[in-house]
Structures are given as C-alpha cells and as structure tokens.
Short mmCIF file of C-alpha atoms in Angstrom, two decimals:
data_model
loop_
_atom_site.label_atom_id
_atom_site.label_comp_id
_atom_site.label_asym_id
_atom_site.label_seq_id
_atom_site.Cartn_x
_atom_site.Cartn_y
_atom_site.Cartn_z
CA MET O 1 0.00 0.00 0.00
CA LEU O 2 2.88 2.36 0.82
CA ILE O 3 4.46 1.70 -2.58
CA ARG O 4 1.22 2.59 -4.35
CA ARG O 5 0.92 5.85 -2.42
CA CYS O 6 4.48 6.82 -3.33
CA LEU O 7 3.77 6.37 -7.01
CA PHE O 8 1.27 9.21 -6.84
CA ASN O 9 2.84 11.28 -4.11
CA SER O 10 5.54 13.76 -5.05
CA PHE O 11 6.94 13.67 -1.51
CA CYS O 12 8.04 10.08 -2.09
CA ILE O 13 10.32 11.27 -5.00
CA PRO O 14 13.96 11.56 -3.96
CA TYR O 15 15.15 15.05 -3.09
CA GLN O 16 17.59 15.34 -6.04
CA LEU O 17 14.90 14.49 -8.60
CA ARG O 18 12.60 17.12 -7.17
CA ILE O 19 15.33 19.74 -7.60
CA ILE O 20 15.84 18.74 -11.26
CA HIS O 21 12.11 18.77 -11.89
CA LEU O 22 11.80 22.25 -10.42
CA PHE O 23 14.81 23.51 -12.39
CA SER O 24 13.37 22.25 -15.69
CA LYS O 25 10.12 24.10 -15.03
CA VAL O 26 12.02 27.30 -14.33
CA CYS O 27 14.06 26.86 -17.57
CA LEU O 28 10.91 26.29 -19.60
CA ILE O 29 9.30 29.42 -18.18
CA LEU O 30 12.48 31.40 -18.77
CA ALA O 31 12.77 30.14 -22.38
CA GLY O 32 9.19 31.15 -23.06
CA PHE O 33 9.86 34.56 -21.55
CA LEU O 34 12.99 35.06 -23.69
CA CYS O 35 11.17 33.94 -26.85
CA ALA O 36 8.41 36.42 -26.13
CA ILE O 37 10.96 39.21 -25.74
CA ALA O 38 12.74 38.10 -28.98
CA VAL O 39 9.52 38.15 -30.98
CA TYR O 40 8.53 41.49 -29.48
CA TYR O 41 11.86 43.14 -30.30
CA ARG O 42 12.20 41.32 -33.70
CA THR O 43 15.57 39.78 -32.87
CA THR O 44 14.27 36.57 -34.46
CA ASN O 45 11.76 36.13 -37.29
CA ILE O 46 10.45 33.73 -39.89
CA TRP O 47 13.76 33.89 -41.81
CA THR O 48 15.61 32.49 -38.83
CA ILE O 49 13.24 29.56 -38.78
CA LYS O 50 13.66 29.23 -42.56
CA ASN O 51 17.44 29.13 -42.25
CA ILE O 52 17.13 26.32 -39.74
CA GLY O 53 14.82 24.51 -42.15
CA ASP O 54 17.30 24.91 -45.03
CA ALA O 55 19.46 22.26 -43.43
CA PHE O 56 16.76 19.70 -44.26
CA LEU O 57 16.25 20.73 -47.92
CA TYR O 58 17.40 18.62 -50.86
CA ARG O 59 17.53 19.50 -54.55
CA LYS O 60 15.25 17.79 -57.05
CA ASN O 61 16.83 17.16 -60.44
CA PRO O 62 13.94 17.45 -62.91
CA SER O 63 13.90 15.93 -66.37
CA ARG O 64 14.70 18.68 -68.92
CA PRO O 65 15.12 17.22 -72.43
CA ILE O 66 15.87 19.79 -75.15
CA ILE O 67 14.22 18.59 -78.37
CA PHE O 68 15.72 19.93 -81.59
CA GLY O 69 14.48 17.63 -84.36
CA ALA O 70 11.68 15.19 -85.22
CA PHE O 71 11.63 13.07 -88.38
CA PRO O 72 9.36 10.40 -89.91
CA ARG O 73 10.84 6.90 -89.94
CA VAL O 74 11.31 5.65 -93.51
CA HIS O 75 9.05 2.63 -94.10
CA ALA O 76 11.66 0.85 -96.22
CA GLU O 77 14.03 0.46 -93.26
CA GLN O 78 11.44 -0.82 -90.77
CA ASN O 79 11.33 -4.47 -89.73
CA VAL O 80 7.99 -4.08 -87.92
CA PRO O 81 4.67 -2.74 -89.25
CA GLY O 82 3.28 0.66 -88.34
CA ASN O 83 4.19 4.32 -88.59
CA TYR O 84 7.01 5.71 -86.50
CA VAL O 85 8.57 9.07 -85.68
CA VAL O 86 12.12 9.60 -84.41
CA PHE O 87 12.92 12.71 -82.41
CA GLN O 88 16.27 13.89 -81.13
CA PHE O 89 16.96 15.60 -77.83
CA LEU O 90 19.80 16.74 -75.62
CA GLY O 91 19.81 15.40 -72.08
CA ASP O 92 21.77 14.72 -68.92
CA VAL O 93 23.77 11.49 -69.22
CA GLN O 94 23.19 10.71 -65.54
CA GLN O 95 19.41 10.63 -65.92
CA ALA O 96 17.08 7.96 -67.23
CA TYR O 97 14.36 9.45 -69.41
CA ARG O 98 10.77 8.33 -69.76
CA LEU O 99 8.87 10.10 -72.53
CA TYR O 100 5.41 9.52 -73.98
CA CYS O 101 4.13 10.38 -77.45
CA PHE O 102 0.54 11.31 -78.21
CA SER O 103 -1.03 11.15 -81.67
CA THR O 104 -4.63 11.15 -82.84
CA THR O 105 -6.38 9.15 -85.56
CA GLN O 106 -8.74 10.67 -88.12
CA ASN O 107 -11.62 9.42 -85.97
CA GLY O 108 -10.30 11.36 -83.00
CA LYS O 109 -8.96 8.34 -81.13
CA GLN O 110 -5.86 9.13 -79.11
CA ILE O 111 -2.86 6.78 -79.03
CA VAL O 112 -0.25 6.94 -76.27
CA TYR O 113 3.11 5.29 -76.85
CA ARG O 114 6.11 5.17 -74.55
CA ALA O 115 9.20 6.19 -76.52
CA HIS O 116 12.13 3.84 -76.99
CA ILE O 117 15.17 5.95 -76.04
CA GLN O 118 18.87 5.46 -76.77
CA ARG O 119 21.89 7.64 -76.14
CA ILE O 120 23.61 8.26 -79.47
CA HIS O 121 27.05 7.20 -78.21
CA GLN O 122 26.15 4.98 -75.28
CA GLY O 123 28.93 2.46 -75.80
CA LYS O 124 31.70 4.88 -76.68
CA ARG O 125 31.43 7.35 -73.77
CA PHE O 126 29.29 5.60 -71.17
CA ILE O 127 32.33 4.79 -69.05
CA ASN O 128 32.64 8.40 -67.82
CA ASP O 129 30.51 11.52 -67.63
CA ILE O 130 33.16 14.21 -68.10
CA CYS O 131 30.93 15.60 -70.83
CA SER O 132 27.76 15.45 -68.76
CA MET O 133 25.23 16.18 -71.52
CA ALA O 134 24.73 14.26 -74.74
CA GLY O 135 22.31 13.60 -77.55
CA PHE O 136 19.58 10.95 -77.43
CA ILE O 137 17.19 9.58 -80.02
CA ALA O 138 13.67 8.46 -79.15
CA GLU O 139 11.27 6.54 -81.38
CA CYS O 140 7.48 6.44 -81.08
CA ARG O 141 4.72 4.67 -82.92
CA VAL O 142 2.15 7.12 -84.30
CA THR O 143 -1.21 6.93 -86.03
CA ASN O 144 -0.31 8.33 -89.43
CA GLU O 145 2.70 8.43 -91.75
CA PHE O 146 2.13 12.09 -92.64
CA LEU O 147 1.45 13.65 -89.26
CA PRO O 148 2.41 17.33 -89.08
CA PHE O 149 3.21 17.06 -85.36
CA ILE O 150 3.14 14.88 -82.26
CA ARG O 151 2.84 15.78 -78.60
CA ILE O 152 5.52 14.76 -76.08
CA SER O 153 5.30 14.50 -72.30
CA THR O 154 7.11 12.96 -69.35
CA LYS O 155 3.71 11.75 -68.05
CA ARG O 156 0.87 9.71 -69.55
CA ASN O 157 -1.28 12.81 -69.73
CA MET O 158 -1.76 14.69 -72.99
CA GLU O 159 -2.91 17.78 -71.09
CA GLU O 160 0.67 18.09 -69.85
CA SER O 161 2.51 17.84 -73.16
CA LEU O 162 4.38 19.92 -75.72
CA LYS O 163 3.61 20.05 -79.43
CA ILE O 164 6.58 18.95 -81.57
CA PRO O 165 6.43 19.63 -85.35
CA ILE O 166 7.73 16.84 -87.63
CA GLU O 167 10.08 17.85 -90.44
CA LYS O 168 8.77 17.25 -93.93
CA VAL O 169 10.80 15.18 -96.38
CA PHE O 170 13.05 17.67 -98.17
CA GLU O 171 13.78 15.82 -101.44
CA THR O 172 11.98 13.37 -103.70
CA LYS O 173 14.95 12.63 -105.96
CA ARG O 174 17.32 9.90 -104.74
CA HIS O 175 20.99 10.86 -104.31
CA LYS O 176 23.76 8.27 -104.43
CA LEU O 177 26.22 10.25 -102.31
CA VAL O 178 25.35 13.03 -99.85
CA VAL O 179 27.85 14.80 -97.58
CA CYS O 180 26.97 15.95 -94.05
CA MET O 181 29.52 18.52 -92.94
CA ALA O 182 30.32 19.35 -89.33
CA PRO O 183 28.74 22.63 -88.20
CA THR O 184 30.59 25.84 -88.99
CA TYR O 185 31.97 27.42 -85.82
CA ALA O 186 33.52 30.83 -86.53
CA LEU O 187 34.35 29.70 -90.07
CA ILE O 188 36.47 32.46 -91.60
CA GLU O 189 38.58 30.66 -94.21
CA TRP O 190 36.37 30.70 -97.32
CA ARG O 191 39.08 29.12 -99.49
CA ILE O 192 39.00 25.88 -97.48
CA LEU O 193 35.20 26.07 -97.75
CA LEU O 194 35.41 26.26 -101.56
CA LEU O 195 37.99 23.48 -101.65
CA GLY O 196 35.78 21.12 -99.63
CA ILE O 197 32.63 21.82 -101.64
CA GLU O 198 34.23 21.68 -105.09
CA VAL O 199 36.26 18.50 -104.50
CA TRP O 200 33.26 16.57 -103.16
CA LEU O 201 31.08 17.73 -106.07
CA ALA O 202 33.81 17.00 -108.62
CA LEU O 203 34.24 13.41 -107.41
CA GLY O 204 30.62 12.30 -107.22
CA ALA O 205 28.62 13.92 -104.41
CA THR O 206 25.38 15.55 -105.54
CA LYS O 207 24.24 17.25 -102.33
CA ILE O 208 26.17 18.80 -99.43
CA ILE O 209 24.46 19.65 -96.13
CA ILE O 210 26.13 22.33 -94.00
CA PRO O 211 24.81 23.30 -90.54
CA ILE O 212 25.61 26.91 -89.65
CA GLN O 213 26.39 28.24 -86.19
CA SER O 214 28.70 31.14 -87.06
CA ILE O 215 30.51 32.03 -90.28
CA SER O 216 32.06 35.04 -92.00
CA ARG O 217 29.60 36.99 -94.11
CA ASP O 218 31.70 36.44 -97.24
CA ALA O 219 31.71 32.67 -96.79
CA PHE O 220 27.99 32.78 -96.03
CA ARG O 221 27.27 34.58 -99.32
CA ILE O 222 29.16 31.87 -101.19
CA LEU O 223 27.09 29.17 -99.48
CA GLN O 224 23.84 30.98 -100.25
CA GLU O 225 24.68 30.94 -103.97
CA TYR O 226 25.41 27.21 -103.87
CA GLU O 227 22.13 26.71 -102.02
CA ARG O 228 20.15 28.64 -104.65
CA ASP O 229 21.65 26.37 -107.30
CA GLY O 230 20.50 23.26 -105.41
CA LEU O 231 23.99 21.96 -104.61
CA VAL O 232 24.11 22.82 -100.90
CA ILE O 233 21.52 22.72 -98.11
CA LEU O 234 22.07 25.17 -95.26
CA ARG O 235 20.63 24.21 -91.89
CA HIS O 236 20.55 26.14 -88.65
CA TRP O 237 22.69 24.85 -85.80
CA PRO O 238 22.28 27.46 -83.04
CA LYS O 239 23.69 27.18 -79.56
CA TRP O 240 21.47 25.59 -76.95
CA PRO O 241 19.71 27.80 -74.39
CA ILE O 242 21.16 28.18 -70.91
CA LEU O 243 19.20 26.29 -68.27
CA SER O 244 18.65 27.67 -64.78
CA ASP O 245 21.74 25.95 -63.38
CA LYS O 246 23.91 24.88 -66.34
CA ASN O 247 25.09 25.83 -69.80
CA PRO O 248 24.71 22.81 -72.11
CA ASN O 249 27.05 24.36 -74.69
CA GLY O 250 30.05 23.68 -72.47
CA LEU O 251 28.96 20.19 -71.45
CA VAL O 252 28.54 18.50 -74.84
CA LEU O 253 31.43 16.84 -76.63
CA SER O 254 32.92 18.99 -79.41
CA ARG O 255 30.09 21.54 -79.37
CA GLY O 256 27.61 18.91 -80.51
CA ILE O 257 29.24 17.72 -83.74
CA GLU O 258 27.94 14.18 -83.15
CA GLU O 259 24.46 15.48 -82.38
CA SER O 260 24.61 17.50 -85.60
CA HIS O 261 25.66 14.44 -87.61
CA VAL O 262 22.73 12.41 -86.26
CA ASN O 263 20.37 15.27 -87.05
CA CYS O 264 21.74 15.41 -90.59
CA LEU O 265 21.43 11.63 -90.97
CA PHE O 266 17.70 11.58 -90.20
CA PHE O 267 17.15 14.64 -92.37
CA ALA O 268 18.79 12.89 -95.36
CA LYS O 269 17.56 9.31 -94.78
CA PRO O 270 14.44 9.52 -97.01
CA TRP O 271 16.39 10.55 -100.12
CA ALA O 272 20.07 9.58 -99.63
CA GLU O 273 21.69 6.22 -100.33
CA MET O 274 25.21 6.84 -98.95
CA VAL O 275 26.04 9.67 -96.54
CA ALA O 276 29.56 10.86 -95.67
CA PHE O 277 30.18 12.60 -92.33
CA THR O 278 33.19 14.84 -92.27
CA ASP O 279 34.76 18.27 -91.80
CA LEU O 280 35.26 20.75 -94.62
CA ASP O 281 38.95 19.89 -94.83
CA ASP O 282 38.55 16.06 -94.74
CA ILE O 283 37.79 14.71 -98.21
CA LEU O 284 37.62 11.23 -99.75
CA ILE O 285 40.08 11.30 -102.67
CA PRO O 286 41.44 8.21 -104.47
CA THR O 287 44.77 6.94 -103.14
CA GLN O 288 46.15 7.68 -106.61
CA PRO O 289 44.84 11.20 -107.23
CA MET O 290 45.90 11.14 -110.89
CA LYS O 291 43.14 8.57 -111.50
CA ILE O 292 40.07 10.70 -110.95
CA TYR O 293 36.77 11.23 -112.74
CA SER O 294 33.35 12.63 -111.94
CA THR O 295 31.88 9.57 -110.17
CA VAL O 296 35.03 8.04 -108.72
CA ASN O 297 33.91 8.26 -105.06
CA VAL O 298 30.53 6.69 -105.84
CA ASN O 299 32.29 3.82 -107.61
CA ILE O 300 34.74 3.33 -104.72
CA LEU O 301 31.85 3.03 -102.28
CA GLN O 302 29.89 0.73 -104.58
CA ASP O 303 32.88 -1.63 -104.82
CA PHE O 304 33.13 -1.79 -101.03
CA ALA O 305 29.37 -2.37 -100.75
CA ASN O 306 29.63 -5.29 -103.18
CA GLU O 307 32.47 -6.79 -101.13
CA HIS O 308 30.59 -6.35 -97.85
CA PRO O 309 26.84 -6.80 -98.46
CA GLN O 310 26.06 -6.60 -94.71
CA ALA O 311 27.93 -3.33 -94.21
CA GLY O 312 25.95 -0.61 -92.49
CA SER O 313 28.89 1.78 -92.35
CA PHE O 314 32.43 2.12 -93.64
CA LEU O 315 35.18 3.45 -91.42
CA PHE O 316 38.01 5.24 -93.25
CA GLU O 317 41.29 6.51 -91.88
CA HIS O 318 42.45 9.98 -92.80
CA ARG O 319 45.96 11.07 -93.71
CA ASP O 320 47.43 14.52 -93.12
CA VAL O 321 48.29 16.40 -96.29
CA ARG O 322 50.60 19.39 -96.40
CA MET O 323 48.72 22.28 -97.99
CA VAL O 324 49.62 25.97 -98.13
CA LEU O 325 46.91 28.45 -99.04
CA PRO O 326 47.69 31.23 -101.54
CA GLU O 327 48.79 34.59 -100.17
CA GLU O 328 48.40 36.74 -103.32
CA GLU O 329 46.06 39.66 -102.77
CA GLN O 330 44.49 39.40 -106.24
CA MET O 331 43.25 35.92 -105.29
CA LEU O 332 40.86 37.58 -102.83
CA GLN O 333 38.60 38.55 -105.72
CA LEU O 334 36.40 35.55 -106.37
CA ASP O 335 36.76 35.44 -110.17
CA ASN O 336 40.56 35.45 -109.78
CA PHE O 337 40.53 32.50 -107.41
CA ASN O 338 41.77 29.10 -108.59
CA PHE O 339 43.05 25.84 -107.14
CA ASN O 340 46.62 26.04 -108.44
CA PHE O 341 47.90 26.12 -104.85
CA LEU O 342 47.18 22.37 -104.74
CA ILE O 343 50.13 21.82 -107.09
CA ASN O 344 52.36 22.48 -104.07
CA THR O 345 50.34 20.00 -102.03
CA ASN O 346 52.94 17.35 -102.67
CA ARG O 347 53.28 15.39 -99.43
CA LYS O 348 50.93 13.03 -97.62
CA LYS O 349 51.56 10.83 -94.60
CA GLU O 350 52.06 7.16 -95.36
CA CYS O 351 49.66 4.42 -94.32
CA THR O 352 51.13 2.81 -91.21
CA VAL O 353 50.18 0.17 -88.66
CA TRP O 354 49.29 2.94 -86.23
CA ARG O 355 45.73 3.92 -87.10
CA MET O 356 44.87 7.57 -87.51
CA LYS O 357 41.58 9.29 -86.77
CA THR O 358 38.74 8.04 -88.87
CA ARG O 359 35.79 9.29 -90.90
CA VAL O 360 32.53 7.50 -91.62
CA ILE O 361 30.42 6.90 -94.71
CA VAL O 362 27.17 5.02 -94.10
CA ASN O 363 24.36 3.34 -95.93
CA ALA O 364 21.68 5.76 -94.73
CA SER O 365 18.97 3.13 -94.23
CA ARG O 366 21.19 0.84 -92.13
CA VAL O 367 22.33 3.06 -89.24
CA ASP O 368 20.60 5.28 -86.71
CA THR O 369 23.46 7.20 -85.09
CA ILE O 370 26.89 8.49 -85.98
CA ASN O 371 29.76 9.29 -83.65
CA MET O 372 32.42 11.78 -84.61
CA HIS O 373 34.92 9.22 -85.85
CA GLU O 374 32.92 6.01 -86.11
CA SER O 375 29.41 4.73 -86.61
CA GLY O 376 27.11 4.44 -83.63
CA ILE O 377 24.00 2.26 -83.71
CA ASN O 378 23.83 -0.06 -86.72
CA ARG O 379 20.36 -1.41 -87.42
CA LEU O 380 19.68 -5.11 -86.90
CA GLY O 381 21.74 -7.31 -89.20
CA TYR O 382 24.27 -4.69 -90.32
CA VAL O 383 27.84 -4.09 -89.21
CA GLN O 384 30.64 -1.55 -89.31
CA VAL O 385 33.46 -2.32 -91.78
CA ARG O 386 36.94 -0.84 -91.39
CA ILE O 387 38.54 -0.01 -94.73
CA PRO O 388 42.31 -0.63 -94.95
CA CYS O 389 44.22 2.60 -95.43
CA HIS O 390 45.95 1.41 -98.60
CA ARG O 391 42.55 0.74 -100.22
CA ALA O 392 41.02 4.17 -99.57
CA HIS O 393 41.29 7.00 -97.07
CA PHE O 394 40.35 10.62 -96.49
CA TYR O 395 42.81 13.42 -97.22
CA HIS O 396 43.10 15.84 -94.30
CA MET O 397 43.65 19.08 -96.24
CA ARG O 398 44.76 21.76 -93.81
CA HIS O 399 46.90 24.82 -94.00
CA SER O 400 50.32 23.69 -92.78
CA PHE O 401 52.65 25.65 -90.53
CA ARG O 402 55.38 23.05 -90.54
CA GLU O 403 57.39 21.74 -93.45
CA GLN O 404 56.46 18.13 -94.04
CA THR O 405 59.54 16.46 -95.43
CA GLU O 406 58.43 12.90 -94.79
CA GLY O 407 55.57 11.03 -96.37
CA LYS O 408 54.41 9.94 -99.76
CA SER O 409 54.83 12.35 -102.66
CA LEU O 410 51.63 13.49 -104.37
CA ASN O 411 50.79 14.67 -107.84
CA MET O 412 47.52 16.62 -107.72
CA SER O 413 47.75 18.11 -111.22
CA ASN O 414 44.76 16.19 -112.64
CA LEU O 415 42.61 17.21 -109.70
CA VAL O 416 43.75 20.83 -110.08
CA ARG O 417 42.75 20.85 -113.76
CA LEU O 418 39.35 19.33 -112.99
CA LEU O 419 38.66 21.78 -110.15
CA ASN O 420 39.73 24.83 -112.15
CA LYS O 421 37.58 23.76 -115.10
CA ASN O 422 34.53 23.23 -112.89
CA PHE O 423 35.09 26.46 -110.97
CA GLN O 424 35.28 28.56 -114.12
CA LYS O 425 31.87 27.17 -115.09
CA ARG O 426 30.65 27.86 -111.57
CA LEU O 427 31.65 31.52 -111.88
CA GLN O 428 29.43 31.78 -114.95
CA THR O 429 26.47 30.05 -113.32
CA THR O 430 26.21 29.42 -109.58
CA LEU O 431 28.49 32.27 -108.46
CA ARG O 432 27.87 34.77 -111.24
CA THR O 433 26.19 37.36 -108.99
CA ILE O 434 29.17 37.53 -106.61
CA ALA O 435 32.02 36.73 -109.02
CA LYS O 436 33.47 40.26 -108.79
CA GLN O 437 33.27 40.39 -105.02
CA TRP O 438 36.38 40.80 -102.87
CA MET O 439 36.57 38.38 -99.96
CA ASN O 440 38.05 38.78 -96.49
CA GLY O 441 41.80 38.34 -96.24
CA SER O 442 43.69 35.40 -94.83
CA LEU O 443 43.39 34.62 -91.14
CA THR O 444 45.69 31.63 -91.12
CA GLU O 445 47.37 32.85 -87.95
CA THR O 446 44.13 31.99 -86.14
CA LEU O 447 44.42 28.42 -87.43
CA ASP O 448 47.93 28.35 -85.98
CA ASP O 449 46.57 29.42 -82.58
CA PHE O 450 43.90 26.76 -82.81
CA ASP O 451 46.48 24.06 -83.54
CA LYS O 452 48.45 25.08 -80.46
CA CYS O 453 45.32 24.94 -78.32
CA VAL O 454 44.42 21.45 -79.57
CA ILE O 455 47.97 20.29 -78.75
CA GLU O 456 47.46 21.50 -75.17
CA ILE O 457 44.13 19.66 -74.99
CA ASN O 458 45.85 16.45 -76.09
CA LYS O 459 48.54 16.91 -73.43
CA GLU O 460 45.89 17.16 -70.73
CA HIS O 461 44.17 14.03 -72.05
CA PHE O 462 47.39 12.05 -71.76
CA LYS O 463 47.49 12.93 -68.05
CA LEU O 464 44.16 11.08 -67.65
CA LYS O 465 42.92 13.95 -65.51
CA VAL O 466 41.02 16.76 -67.19
CA SER O 467 39.52 19.95 -65.82
CA ARG O 468 36.46 20.15 -68.07
CA CYS O 469 34.71 18.62 -71.06
CA MET O 470 37.90 18.97 -73.07
CA THR O 471 36.91 19.70 -76.63
CA PRO O 472 38.10 22.36 -79.09
CA HIS O 473 35.29 24.71 -78.07
CA VAL O 474 37.22 25.52 -74.89
CA CYS O 475 39.89 27.25 -77.00
CA TYR O 476 39.54 31.01 -76.73
CA LEU O 477 40.72 32.37 -80.07
CA LYS O 478 40.81 36.12 -80.43
CA LEU O 479 40.73 36.97 -84.13
CA ARG O 480 43.67 39.16 -85.12
CA ASN O 481 41.44 41.11 -87.51
CA GLU O 482 37.79 41.98 -87.06
CA VAL O 483 35.64 40.03 -89.51
CA ASN O 484 31.99 40.60 -90.31
CA CYS O 485 30.19 37.39 -89.36
CA VAL O 486 26.73 35.83 -89.44
CA ALA O 487 25.39 33.49 -86.75
CA SER O 488 22.36 31.34 -86.13
CA ILE O 489 20.21 31.99 -83.06
CA GLY O 490 17.31 29.84 -81.91
CA ASN O 491 14.05 30.58 -80.11
CA TYR O 492 12.90 27.93 -77.65
CA GLU O 493 9.58 27.09 -76.04
CA PHE O 494 9.09 25.04 -72.88
CA ALA O 495 6.32 23.19 -71.10
CA HIS O 496 6.22 22.52 -67.36
CA ILE O 497 4.98 18.99 -66.64
CA SER O 498 4.45 18.13 -62.95
CA GLY O 499 7.90 19.32 -61.96
CA ASP O 500 9.64 18.30 -65.21
CA PHE O 501 10.29 20.47 -68.27
CA ILE O 502 10.43 19.82 -72.01
CA LEU O 503 12.04 22.38 -74.32
CA ARG O 504 11.86 22.48 -78.09
CA LEU O 505 13.41 24.60 -80.82
CA MET O 506 10.61 26.70 -82.31
CA ASP O 507 12.56 28.48 -85.04
CA ALA O 508 15.95 29.95 -85.84
CA GLN O 509 17.25 32.83 -87.91
CA PHE O 510 20.54 34.27 -89.10
CA ILE O 511 21.68 37.49 -87.44
CA ASP O 512 24.92 39.41 -86.92
CA SER O 513 27.29 37.40 -84.75
CA ASP O 514 28.69 38.45 -81.41
CA GLU O 515 32.24 39.72 -81.12
CA ASN O 516 34.99 37.38 -82.32
CA CYS O 517 32.60 35.70 -84.78
CA ASP O 518 30.88 33.89 -81.92
CA ALA O 519 27.24 32.83 -82.03
CA PRO O 520 24.88 34.22 -79.38
CA ILE O 521 23.12 31.95 -76.90
CA SER O 522 19.65 30.86 -77.98
CA LYS O 523 16.73 32.27 -76.01
CA VAL O 524 13.74 30.78 -74.25
CA VAL O 525 10.89 33.00 -75.48
CA LYS O 526 7.77 31.04 -74.56
CA GLY O 527 6.63 28.83 -71.70
CA ASN O 528 3.68 27.86 -69.53
CA HIS O 529 5.23 28.27 -66.08
CA PHE O 530 6.72 31.00 -63.92
CA TYR O 531 9.91 28.96 -63.39
CA ALA O 532 12.38 28.80 -66.25
CA PRO O 533 13.68 25.27 -67.02
#
C-alpha cells in the first residue's frame, strides 16, 4: 500500500529528482519569456526559422530534355509494321528518361506510346561523364505516316505535353552520295570552304548539307549561292539555351558535332543512299589522285558495298596532307581564285600500322546514329566495316605551318585541272552574282593558334585527368582582324509537366554574330510556367 501511495505522491520522490524537476520548469518558463521578448523586439523572425529549415532541404533534379528535331521513320528500313517518328533531344547522361508520345487518328482516337530511347554514343562514352550532356534519339509509334506534329510528355497525360512539329521530307529525288559537314563554328577561311565543296562535287557527291552556327559573311554569301543552285543545303545549328543551373554548350562533346551528324542523318535518310560525315577539310580522294573522274567516289563506295553486303557503315582513316593556301592579294577577288595552290600539295603521310583518326560513310537506311569518328548504332543485321588505309582514305587538307619532309609524294595536277575547269563554269552560273566580289583576307594565324590549343588539350588528355569537357570549343581564339560574321540563333519554347520540363526549338534565324565571330546563346521565349527550365 505504501508503494502505491508513493507512485502518486511527489513527496516520495527523492530530493535530487525534485530539484531537477523544479529547475526544468524554471528553464521552460524562462525560455518562453525570452522567446516572447525576442519576438517582441524582432531579434528573431520567420527567416531564422527558414534558415534552420534549409538544413533539411534537398535538390530535385527534374527531367529537362531539349528537343531539336523530329523526323518520320522511312518505311523501307522498318522491320515491324506501323508508322514511327524519331525525335532527337539533348539530355543529362546521368538521368534515365521516360517520354510519352501522343497522336490522334482521323476518328479522333488518341494513341499513347512510350518512346524507346537510346543515347547516341552509349557504348563509346558511357564509361565516364566528363561531358555530362549528350544527344539521345527516341522513337514512337504514331497513327499516321504524314502527321504534321506529335505531342511529347514525361507523363501519360496529354494535357501536360508539348507540341513537336515533324520535319517534312526535303527531297523526292534519290541521291547516291550526300555529304553531311560538321557545323561551322567561326568559319572564316572561305578558301577551305570552296575546296571542300568543289572537291566533293567533282568526285561524285550531288548534295552537301552544312549546318551553320557562325561564319564570315563572305563565306555565307558563297554558301547561299550554292544553295540557290541546289547543290548545298544550309541548316541552322544554333547554340542551346542556358538552363537555370547549367550551360549545355560547355557540357557536350565537341560543341555537338555528333548530335549535328545524327540530325543530318535523319534529315537525309528519305532521299540519300550513302552519306559521308566529315569536316570541310577532310575529303575522300582516291589513293592515286591522278586517277580521278566525276563519279570516282561513288564507284569506290559501290565496290566496297559489293564486297561487304552486310555493311551498315564504312570506317576510313584519314591522312594529313601538307597544304599551303595562296597569299596573293588578287586571289581575294572571287573570279581570280583558282586551285593552283594544290600543285604544291605534294606530301601526304604514309599508311602505317598505327591507325589515324577516322571518318565515316554510311548506308543511310542501315544506321541510326553516328559518332564523330565512327558509326554508332547499326540497325539489326548490319555491321561496321573498317577499310584498310591502302585501299582508300580521307585526305586531311589543312593549311600547314610546318614543313612536311616525310611522307608519300603526291601529284595533284589532274585534280587541279578538274577543279579549275569546274570552278570557271561555276563563276558563270552558280556564283555569277558575286564573281566580282572581294573576300576577307587570310586569317591563317588563327588556325595556328587553334592548332596550339588542340595540342594542349591532347597533353591534358594524356594525363588522364582533365579539368572540363575537353573539346576544341574551350579554345579562346581572339581573331587578329575583325571580320563581319553571321550566326544562327534559336528561339525555344518550354512546357512545365508536374515538376519536369520539355524544351523544343521553335525556329531559328541568321543574325549578326557576337564579337569574335561567336554565335549568341539561344533564347527561351515562350513557356507555360513562372519557373524557367
């Protein structure tokens, strides 16, 4: 009975515990009193409480794909029935994307399809994420072959989706050999531009596709004349917009050359048989340049295709060629220009066991992605074939700053005669309206600076420890002379989808470039949310 009484009687509690109990009550009263004073005199406020709460916050990483192309899948290359659309987007390599496509039948029935998504160079660069953004392709089944648009969302809800226009097929005529050039980034040297275009056309190509980011106005005028004559297709390749916490333009390998090549591939698929992916100064020329004619490159590729019927792509080495551009001032007037400087292009590196960088030519219907120096995803049943250097290779035609005493001697006289003959006709037809125009002078010293920068990039790579996505775009090249340049700029739209965002390129136009012939950053001009992506 005594024990029970003590349980409910404070006088049965030991003396020390009663002191502690009393002290805690006093502290609680004192704390309340101090808090009241603090609130009254504003020494603490809601921001203090917020700062305490910040310790418990974490950052959500929303899905933010940037869509910059959508194309109909060619029926002839499908191995399953139905109508499909392929769209291309830029994304974070550390994220897994889930996208849904919405299309509607003529009867108004809505079809939802989860996109099949692949990174365009999953195998090649998956081992690290130094370049933390990359291109992806996604394929969806749709209701109709000739849809003008589809809607894309990260959720299975069409109300939260973004309308994506589908590019129309550009050509109806089939072309045996099409060339997809790398985008022009501050392209100043119009003579290398003419060399690349004229050699490809002289040896069998019938269409050249050139994406433009920034280019000298003189070189741009030349390209516009070739485009009017149906020989060249100019496409916009603006910089990507800056997101709220990152700039994709510094996080994509080589400024997005691979993404550009894939975009060009799907653009050309419906009307191209073979597509070459290269730079302006990398050209497929016969190993014996004296044996040339107007369809020689087409015949070379056809021979390889006959030897390798399952080939989806051909991988060619390229060999450095010593070339010195002309310095005569009279050559700056277009109708005085000729290709006689190639006569002094008399040295080329030998084919060796050590493989050089490579270029790719593909059967357009047999591949879905292209890397910078090799094919990416070959479609089912097709393979990549490496071509031995002694059979065929690309000539890397660049202005040389070092005497090349070693290597195989070249005789380019037949090619020079063919190019000069064709160019004289071009001045009377394609280029007649600008034939008397004077072009910008030589800026070969900038090429020299660029070479030095690339050498430093290679040195850092050999250390196996790099400070950034090490690609040539990190080279800051201040032009020695101010050049009037044109650049492409894009306008983007975004949709907010339950915390995620989807962006898409609405349109692009050519404007005056920024200083140093640099392209401006594209802008986000439309959206459905108060937060920017």
